[in-house]
mmCIF file of C-alpha atoms in Angstrom:
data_model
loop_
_atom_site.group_PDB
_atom_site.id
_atom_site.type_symbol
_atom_site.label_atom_id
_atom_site.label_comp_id
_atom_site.label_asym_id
_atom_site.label_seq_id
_atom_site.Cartn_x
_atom_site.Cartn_y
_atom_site.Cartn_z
ATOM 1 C CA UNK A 1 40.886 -98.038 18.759
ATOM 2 C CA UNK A 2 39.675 -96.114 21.570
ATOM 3 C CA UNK A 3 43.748 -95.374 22.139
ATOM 4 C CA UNK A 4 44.288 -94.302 18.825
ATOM 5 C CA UNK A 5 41.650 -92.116 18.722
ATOM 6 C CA UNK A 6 42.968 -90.222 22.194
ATOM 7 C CA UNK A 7 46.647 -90.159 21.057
ATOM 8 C CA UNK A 8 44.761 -88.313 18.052
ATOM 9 C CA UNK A 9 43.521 -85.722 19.536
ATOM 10 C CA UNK A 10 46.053 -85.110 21.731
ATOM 11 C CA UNK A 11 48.488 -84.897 18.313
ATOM 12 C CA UNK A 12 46.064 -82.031 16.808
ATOM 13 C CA UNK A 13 45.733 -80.391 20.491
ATOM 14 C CA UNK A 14 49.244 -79.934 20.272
ATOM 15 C CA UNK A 15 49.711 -79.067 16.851
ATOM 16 C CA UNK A 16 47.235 -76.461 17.318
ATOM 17 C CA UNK A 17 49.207 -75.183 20.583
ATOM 18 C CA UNK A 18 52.244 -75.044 18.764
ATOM 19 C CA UNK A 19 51.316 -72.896 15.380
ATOM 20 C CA UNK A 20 49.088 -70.567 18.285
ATOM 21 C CA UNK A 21 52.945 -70.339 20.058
ATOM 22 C CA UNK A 22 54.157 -69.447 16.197
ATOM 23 C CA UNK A 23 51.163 -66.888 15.696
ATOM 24 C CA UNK A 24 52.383 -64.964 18.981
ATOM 25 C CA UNK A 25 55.878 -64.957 18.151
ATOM 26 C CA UNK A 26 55.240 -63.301 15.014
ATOM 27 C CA UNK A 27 53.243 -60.424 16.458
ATOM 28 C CA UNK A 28 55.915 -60.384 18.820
ATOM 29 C CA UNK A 29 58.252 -59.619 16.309
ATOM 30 C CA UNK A 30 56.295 -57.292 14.121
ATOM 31 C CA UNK A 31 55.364 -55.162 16.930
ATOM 32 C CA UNK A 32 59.163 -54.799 18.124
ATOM 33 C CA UNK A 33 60.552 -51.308 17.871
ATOM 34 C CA UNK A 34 62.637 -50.532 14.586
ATOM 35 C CA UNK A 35 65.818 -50.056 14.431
ATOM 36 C CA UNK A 36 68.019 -48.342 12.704
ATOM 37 C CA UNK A 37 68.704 -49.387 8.947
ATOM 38 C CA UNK A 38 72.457 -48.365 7.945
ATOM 39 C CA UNK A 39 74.764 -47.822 10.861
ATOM 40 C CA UNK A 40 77.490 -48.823 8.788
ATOM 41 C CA UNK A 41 80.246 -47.741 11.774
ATOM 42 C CA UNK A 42 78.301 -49.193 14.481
ATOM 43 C CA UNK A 43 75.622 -47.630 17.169
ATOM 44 C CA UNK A 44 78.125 -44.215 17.456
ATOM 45 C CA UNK A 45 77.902 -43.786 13.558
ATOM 46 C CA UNK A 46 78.464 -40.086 12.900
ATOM 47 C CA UNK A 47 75.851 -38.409 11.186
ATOM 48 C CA UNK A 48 76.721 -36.733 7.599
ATOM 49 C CA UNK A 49 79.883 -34.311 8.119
ATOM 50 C CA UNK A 50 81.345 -35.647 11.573
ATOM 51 C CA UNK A 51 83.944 -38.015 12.611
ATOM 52 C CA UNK A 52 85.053 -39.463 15.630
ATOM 53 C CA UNK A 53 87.089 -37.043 18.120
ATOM 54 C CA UNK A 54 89.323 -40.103 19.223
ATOM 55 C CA UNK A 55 90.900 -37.451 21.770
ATOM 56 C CA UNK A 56 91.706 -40.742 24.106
ATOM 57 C CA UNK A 57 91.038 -44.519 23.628
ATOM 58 C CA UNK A 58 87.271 -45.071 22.764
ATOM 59 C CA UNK A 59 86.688 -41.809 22.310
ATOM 60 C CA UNK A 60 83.081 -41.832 19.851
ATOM 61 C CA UNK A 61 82.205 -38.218 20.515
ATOM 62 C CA UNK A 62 81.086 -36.714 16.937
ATOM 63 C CA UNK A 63 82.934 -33.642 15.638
ATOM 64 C CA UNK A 64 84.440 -31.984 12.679
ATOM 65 C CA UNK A 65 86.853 -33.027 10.507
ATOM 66 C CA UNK A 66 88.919 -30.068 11.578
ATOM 67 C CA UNK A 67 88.327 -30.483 15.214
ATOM 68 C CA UNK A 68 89.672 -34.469 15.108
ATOM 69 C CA UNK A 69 92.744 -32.703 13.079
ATOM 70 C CA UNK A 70 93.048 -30.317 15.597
ATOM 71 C CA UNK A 71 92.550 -32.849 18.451
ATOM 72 C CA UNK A 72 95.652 -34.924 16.795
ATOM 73 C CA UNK A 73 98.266 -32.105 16.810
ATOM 74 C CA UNK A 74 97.152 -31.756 20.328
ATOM 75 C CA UNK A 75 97.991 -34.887 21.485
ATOM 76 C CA UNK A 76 101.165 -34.966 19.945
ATOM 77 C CA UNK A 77 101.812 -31.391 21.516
ATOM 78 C CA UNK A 78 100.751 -32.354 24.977
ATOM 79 C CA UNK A 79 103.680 -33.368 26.829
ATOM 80 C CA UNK A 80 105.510 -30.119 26.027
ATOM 81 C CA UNK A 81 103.004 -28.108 27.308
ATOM 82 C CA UNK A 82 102.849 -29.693 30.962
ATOM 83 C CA UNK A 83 105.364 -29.058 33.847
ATOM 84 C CA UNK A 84 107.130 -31.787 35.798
ATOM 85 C CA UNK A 85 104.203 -31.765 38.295
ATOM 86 C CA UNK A 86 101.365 -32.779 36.100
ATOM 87 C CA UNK A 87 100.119 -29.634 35.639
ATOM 88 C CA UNK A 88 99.523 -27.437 32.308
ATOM 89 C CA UNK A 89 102.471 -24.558 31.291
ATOM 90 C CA UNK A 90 100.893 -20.618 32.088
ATOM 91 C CA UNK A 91 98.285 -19.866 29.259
ATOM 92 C CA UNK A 92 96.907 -23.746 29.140
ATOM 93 C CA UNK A 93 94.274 -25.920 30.876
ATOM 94 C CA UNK A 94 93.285 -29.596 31.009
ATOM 95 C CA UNK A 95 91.108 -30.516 27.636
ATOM 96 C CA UNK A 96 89.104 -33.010 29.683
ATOM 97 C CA UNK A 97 86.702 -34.228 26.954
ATOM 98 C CA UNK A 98 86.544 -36.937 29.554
ATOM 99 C CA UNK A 99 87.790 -36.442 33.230
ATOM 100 C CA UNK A 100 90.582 -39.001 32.771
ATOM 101 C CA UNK A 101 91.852 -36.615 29.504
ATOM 102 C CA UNK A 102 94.568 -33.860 30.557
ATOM 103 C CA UNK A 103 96.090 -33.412 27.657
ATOM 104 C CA UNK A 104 96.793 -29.492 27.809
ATOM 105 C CA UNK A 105 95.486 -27.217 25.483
ATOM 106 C CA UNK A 106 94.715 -23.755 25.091
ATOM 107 C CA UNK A 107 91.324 -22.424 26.935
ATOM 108 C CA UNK A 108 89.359 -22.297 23.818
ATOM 109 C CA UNK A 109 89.942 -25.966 22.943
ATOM 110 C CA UNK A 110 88.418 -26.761 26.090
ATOM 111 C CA UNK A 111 85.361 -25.036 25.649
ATOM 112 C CA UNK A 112 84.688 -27.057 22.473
ATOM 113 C CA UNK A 113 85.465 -29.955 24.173
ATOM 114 C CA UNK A 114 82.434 -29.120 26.470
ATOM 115 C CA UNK A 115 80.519 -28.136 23.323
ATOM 116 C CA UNK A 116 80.976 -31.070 21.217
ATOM 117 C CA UNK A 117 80.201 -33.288 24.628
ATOM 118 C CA UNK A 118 77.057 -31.345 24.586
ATOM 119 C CA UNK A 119 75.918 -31.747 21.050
ATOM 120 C CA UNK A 120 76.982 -35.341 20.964
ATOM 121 C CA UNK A 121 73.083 -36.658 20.703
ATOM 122 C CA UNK A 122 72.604 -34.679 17.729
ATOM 123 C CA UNK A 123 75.355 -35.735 15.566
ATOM 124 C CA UNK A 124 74.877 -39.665 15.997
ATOM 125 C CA UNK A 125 72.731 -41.089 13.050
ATOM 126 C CA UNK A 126 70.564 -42.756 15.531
ATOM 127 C CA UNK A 127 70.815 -42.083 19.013
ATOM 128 C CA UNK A 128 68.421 -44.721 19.905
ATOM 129 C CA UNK A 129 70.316 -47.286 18.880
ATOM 130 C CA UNK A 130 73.242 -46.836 21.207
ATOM 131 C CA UNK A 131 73.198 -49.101 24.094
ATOM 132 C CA UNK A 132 72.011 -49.209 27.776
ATOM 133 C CA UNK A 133 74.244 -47.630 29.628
ATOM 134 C CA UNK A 134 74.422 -47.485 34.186
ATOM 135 C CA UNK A 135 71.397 -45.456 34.063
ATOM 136 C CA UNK A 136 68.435 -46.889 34.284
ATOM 137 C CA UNK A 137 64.369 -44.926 34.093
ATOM 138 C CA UNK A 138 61.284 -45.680 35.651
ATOM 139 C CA UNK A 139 57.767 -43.749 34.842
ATOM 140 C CA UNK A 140 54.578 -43.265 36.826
ATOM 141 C CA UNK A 141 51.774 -42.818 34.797
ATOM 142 C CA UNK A 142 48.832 -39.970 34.741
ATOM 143 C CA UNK A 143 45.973 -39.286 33.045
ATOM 144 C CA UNK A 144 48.426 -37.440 30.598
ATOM 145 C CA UNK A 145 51.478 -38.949 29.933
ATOM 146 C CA UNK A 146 53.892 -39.360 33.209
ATOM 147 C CA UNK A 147 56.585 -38.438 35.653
ATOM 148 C CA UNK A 148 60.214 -39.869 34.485
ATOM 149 C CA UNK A 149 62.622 -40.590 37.192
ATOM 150 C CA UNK A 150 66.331 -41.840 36.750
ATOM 151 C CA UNK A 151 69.031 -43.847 38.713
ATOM 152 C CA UNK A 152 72.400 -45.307 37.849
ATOM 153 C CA UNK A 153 76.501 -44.936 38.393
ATOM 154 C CA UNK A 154 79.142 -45.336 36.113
ATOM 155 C CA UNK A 155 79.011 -41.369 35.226
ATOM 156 C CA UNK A 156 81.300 -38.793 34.939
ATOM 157 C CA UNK A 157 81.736 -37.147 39.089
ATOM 158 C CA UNK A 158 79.515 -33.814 39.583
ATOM 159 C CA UNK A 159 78.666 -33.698 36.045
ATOM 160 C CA UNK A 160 75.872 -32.947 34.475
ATOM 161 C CA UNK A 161 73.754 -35.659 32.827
ATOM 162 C CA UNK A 162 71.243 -34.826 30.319
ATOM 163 C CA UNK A 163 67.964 -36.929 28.946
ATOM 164 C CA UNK A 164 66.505 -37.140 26.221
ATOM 165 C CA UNK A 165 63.580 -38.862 24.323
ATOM 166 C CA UNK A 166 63.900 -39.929 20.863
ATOM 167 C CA UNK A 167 61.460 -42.068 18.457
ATOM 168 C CA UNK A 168 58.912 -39.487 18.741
ATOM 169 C CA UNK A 169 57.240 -37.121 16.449
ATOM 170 C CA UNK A 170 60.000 -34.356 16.762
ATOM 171 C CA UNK A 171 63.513 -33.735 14.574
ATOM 172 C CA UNK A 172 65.958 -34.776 16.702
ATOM 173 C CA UNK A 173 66.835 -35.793 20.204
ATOM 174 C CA UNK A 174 63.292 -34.202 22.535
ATOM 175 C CA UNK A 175 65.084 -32.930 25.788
ATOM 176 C CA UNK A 176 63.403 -33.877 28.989
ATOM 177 C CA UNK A 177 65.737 -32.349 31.756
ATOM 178 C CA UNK A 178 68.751 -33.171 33.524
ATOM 179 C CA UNK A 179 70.447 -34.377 36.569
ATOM 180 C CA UNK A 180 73.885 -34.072 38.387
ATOM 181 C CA UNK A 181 76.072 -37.461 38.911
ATOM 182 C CA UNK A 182 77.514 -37.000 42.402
ATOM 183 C CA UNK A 183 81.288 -37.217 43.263
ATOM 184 C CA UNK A 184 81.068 -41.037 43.135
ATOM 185 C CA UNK A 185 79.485 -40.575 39.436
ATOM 186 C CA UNK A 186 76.395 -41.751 40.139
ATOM 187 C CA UNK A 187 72.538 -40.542 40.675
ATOM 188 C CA UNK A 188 71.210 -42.364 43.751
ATOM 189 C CA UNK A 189 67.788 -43.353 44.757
ATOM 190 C CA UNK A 190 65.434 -42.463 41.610
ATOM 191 C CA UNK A 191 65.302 -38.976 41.047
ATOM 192 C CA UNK A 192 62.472 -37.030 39.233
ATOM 193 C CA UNK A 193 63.695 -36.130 35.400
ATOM 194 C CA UNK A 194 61.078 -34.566 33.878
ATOM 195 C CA UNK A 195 56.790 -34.954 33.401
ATOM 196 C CA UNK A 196 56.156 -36.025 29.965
ATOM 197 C CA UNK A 197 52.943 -35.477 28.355
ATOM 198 C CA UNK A 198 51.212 -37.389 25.635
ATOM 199 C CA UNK A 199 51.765 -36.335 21.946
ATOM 200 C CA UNK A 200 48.992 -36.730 19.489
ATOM 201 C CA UNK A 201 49.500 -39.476 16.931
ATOM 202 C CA UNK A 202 52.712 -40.997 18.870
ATOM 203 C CA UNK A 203 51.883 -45.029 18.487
ATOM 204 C CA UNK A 204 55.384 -46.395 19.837
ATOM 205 C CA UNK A 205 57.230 -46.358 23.152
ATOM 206 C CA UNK A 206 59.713 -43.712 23.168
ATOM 207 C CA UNK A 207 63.632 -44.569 23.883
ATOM 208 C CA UNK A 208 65.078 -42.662 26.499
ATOM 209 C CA UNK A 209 68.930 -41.665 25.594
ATOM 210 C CA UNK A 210 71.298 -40.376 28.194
ATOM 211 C CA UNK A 211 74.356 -38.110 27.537
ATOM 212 C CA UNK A 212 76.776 -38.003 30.180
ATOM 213 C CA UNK A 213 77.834 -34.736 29.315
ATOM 214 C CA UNK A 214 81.130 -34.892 31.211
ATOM 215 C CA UNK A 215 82.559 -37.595 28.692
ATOM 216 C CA UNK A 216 80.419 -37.005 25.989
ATOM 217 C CA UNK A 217 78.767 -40.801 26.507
ATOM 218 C CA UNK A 218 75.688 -41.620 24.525
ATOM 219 C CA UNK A 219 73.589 -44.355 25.955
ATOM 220 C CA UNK A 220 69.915 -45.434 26.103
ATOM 221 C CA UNK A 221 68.482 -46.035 29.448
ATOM 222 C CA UNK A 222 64.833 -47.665 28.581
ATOM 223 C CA UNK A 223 61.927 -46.432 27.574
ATOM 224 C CA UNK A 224 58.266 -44.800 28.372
ATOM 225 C CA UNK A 225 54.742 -45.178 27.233
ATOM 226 C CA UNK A 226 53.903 -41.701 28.523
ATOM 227 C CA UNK A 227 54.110 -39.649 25.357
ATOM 228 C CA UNK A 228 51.003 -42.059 24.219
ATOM 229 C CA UNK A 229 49.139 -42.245 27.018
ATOM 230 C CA UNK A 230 46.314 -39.704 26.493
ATOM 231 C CA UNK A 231 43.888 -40.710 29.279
#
């Protein structure tokens, strides 16, 4: 009897252990971050009026209509616009939406290639929701809010790469700072990004997103408490 009665109360021990287990995992899961609700194209969905460039292979920078038109008939174009050597015909330059892209176009093509690379956080439906990328951030706290620092690789060489937080009470991507990728593409050490203070009424961790402005790459690199952290 005395056996029974111990196997018992071990049974309801457990039991109990198991639905507290349950309890957690549910909070767990309630408290996760949101994502987004209709990305019916995948993380790099364009926002309303923009397509994908598809200037090379993988190519998910958001532009015009016109410009991915445009960005066609230069492709096709290309080869008769570059000498023997590699290099462009007088009166065109490399488009380089990427650094590996030197398809040869006129100048002003160019510069909306570096345009569109720039705007690129803006014109994804949710930039949050893209995923982690070779950078990675790291934040020391203080009594308001906190100093971001970066590392990472896998960038475009000795261009600029550009952070931003989103998930916070602003429209749109919040720009923090920025950061050059050296010639091997990548940001040593951990370097200082920005200091980010707190934001009245801000409840969830904000998602740091990363444009690597020299391919137009999206990607999110982690996240910070220091927008809420208001002593």
């Amino acid at each position: 009897m005395a056996a029974d009665v111990g196997r018992g109360t071990r049974r309801r021990w457990l039991a109990g252990a198991l639905a507290a287990v349950a309890l957690l995992a549910g909070l767990l899961t309630v408290a996760a971050p949101a994502q987004a609700v209709d990305l019916p194209w995948g993380p790099y969905s364009c926002a309303t009026g923009y397509v994908w460039r598809e200037a090379v292979p993988g190519d998910q920078v958001c532009v015009t209509p016109q410009t991915r038109s445009d960005t066609q008939t230069e492709n096709a174009l290309g080869p008769s616009r570059k000498e023997s050597n590699g290099f462009c015909k007088v009166g065109f330059v490399w488009r380089e939406t990427r650094p590996s892209d030197l398809v040869c176009v006129f100048p002003s093509s160019r510069d909306r290639a570096y345009s569109d690379n720039a705007n690129a956080p803006w014109r994804l439906v949710d930039p949050g929701a893209t995923p982690r990328g070779g950078v990675s951030v790291s934040t020391t706290y203080h009594l308001l809010g906190g100093y971001l620092y970066a590392t990472g690789s896998g960038l475009s060489p000795n261009r600029p790469v550009r952070f931003y937080a989103v998930r916070i009470n602003t429209v749109g991507p919040y720009s923090l700072g920025s950061l050059t990728a050296n010639s091997s593409g990548a940001i040593p050490g951990w370097q200082y990004v920005a200091d980010i203070r707190c934001r009245s009424g801000q409840t969830e961790p904000a998602i740091i997103v990363v444009l690597d402005q020299g391919s137009g790459v999206v990607t999110t690199a982690g996240t910070t408490e220091a927008f809420r952290r208001c002593g």
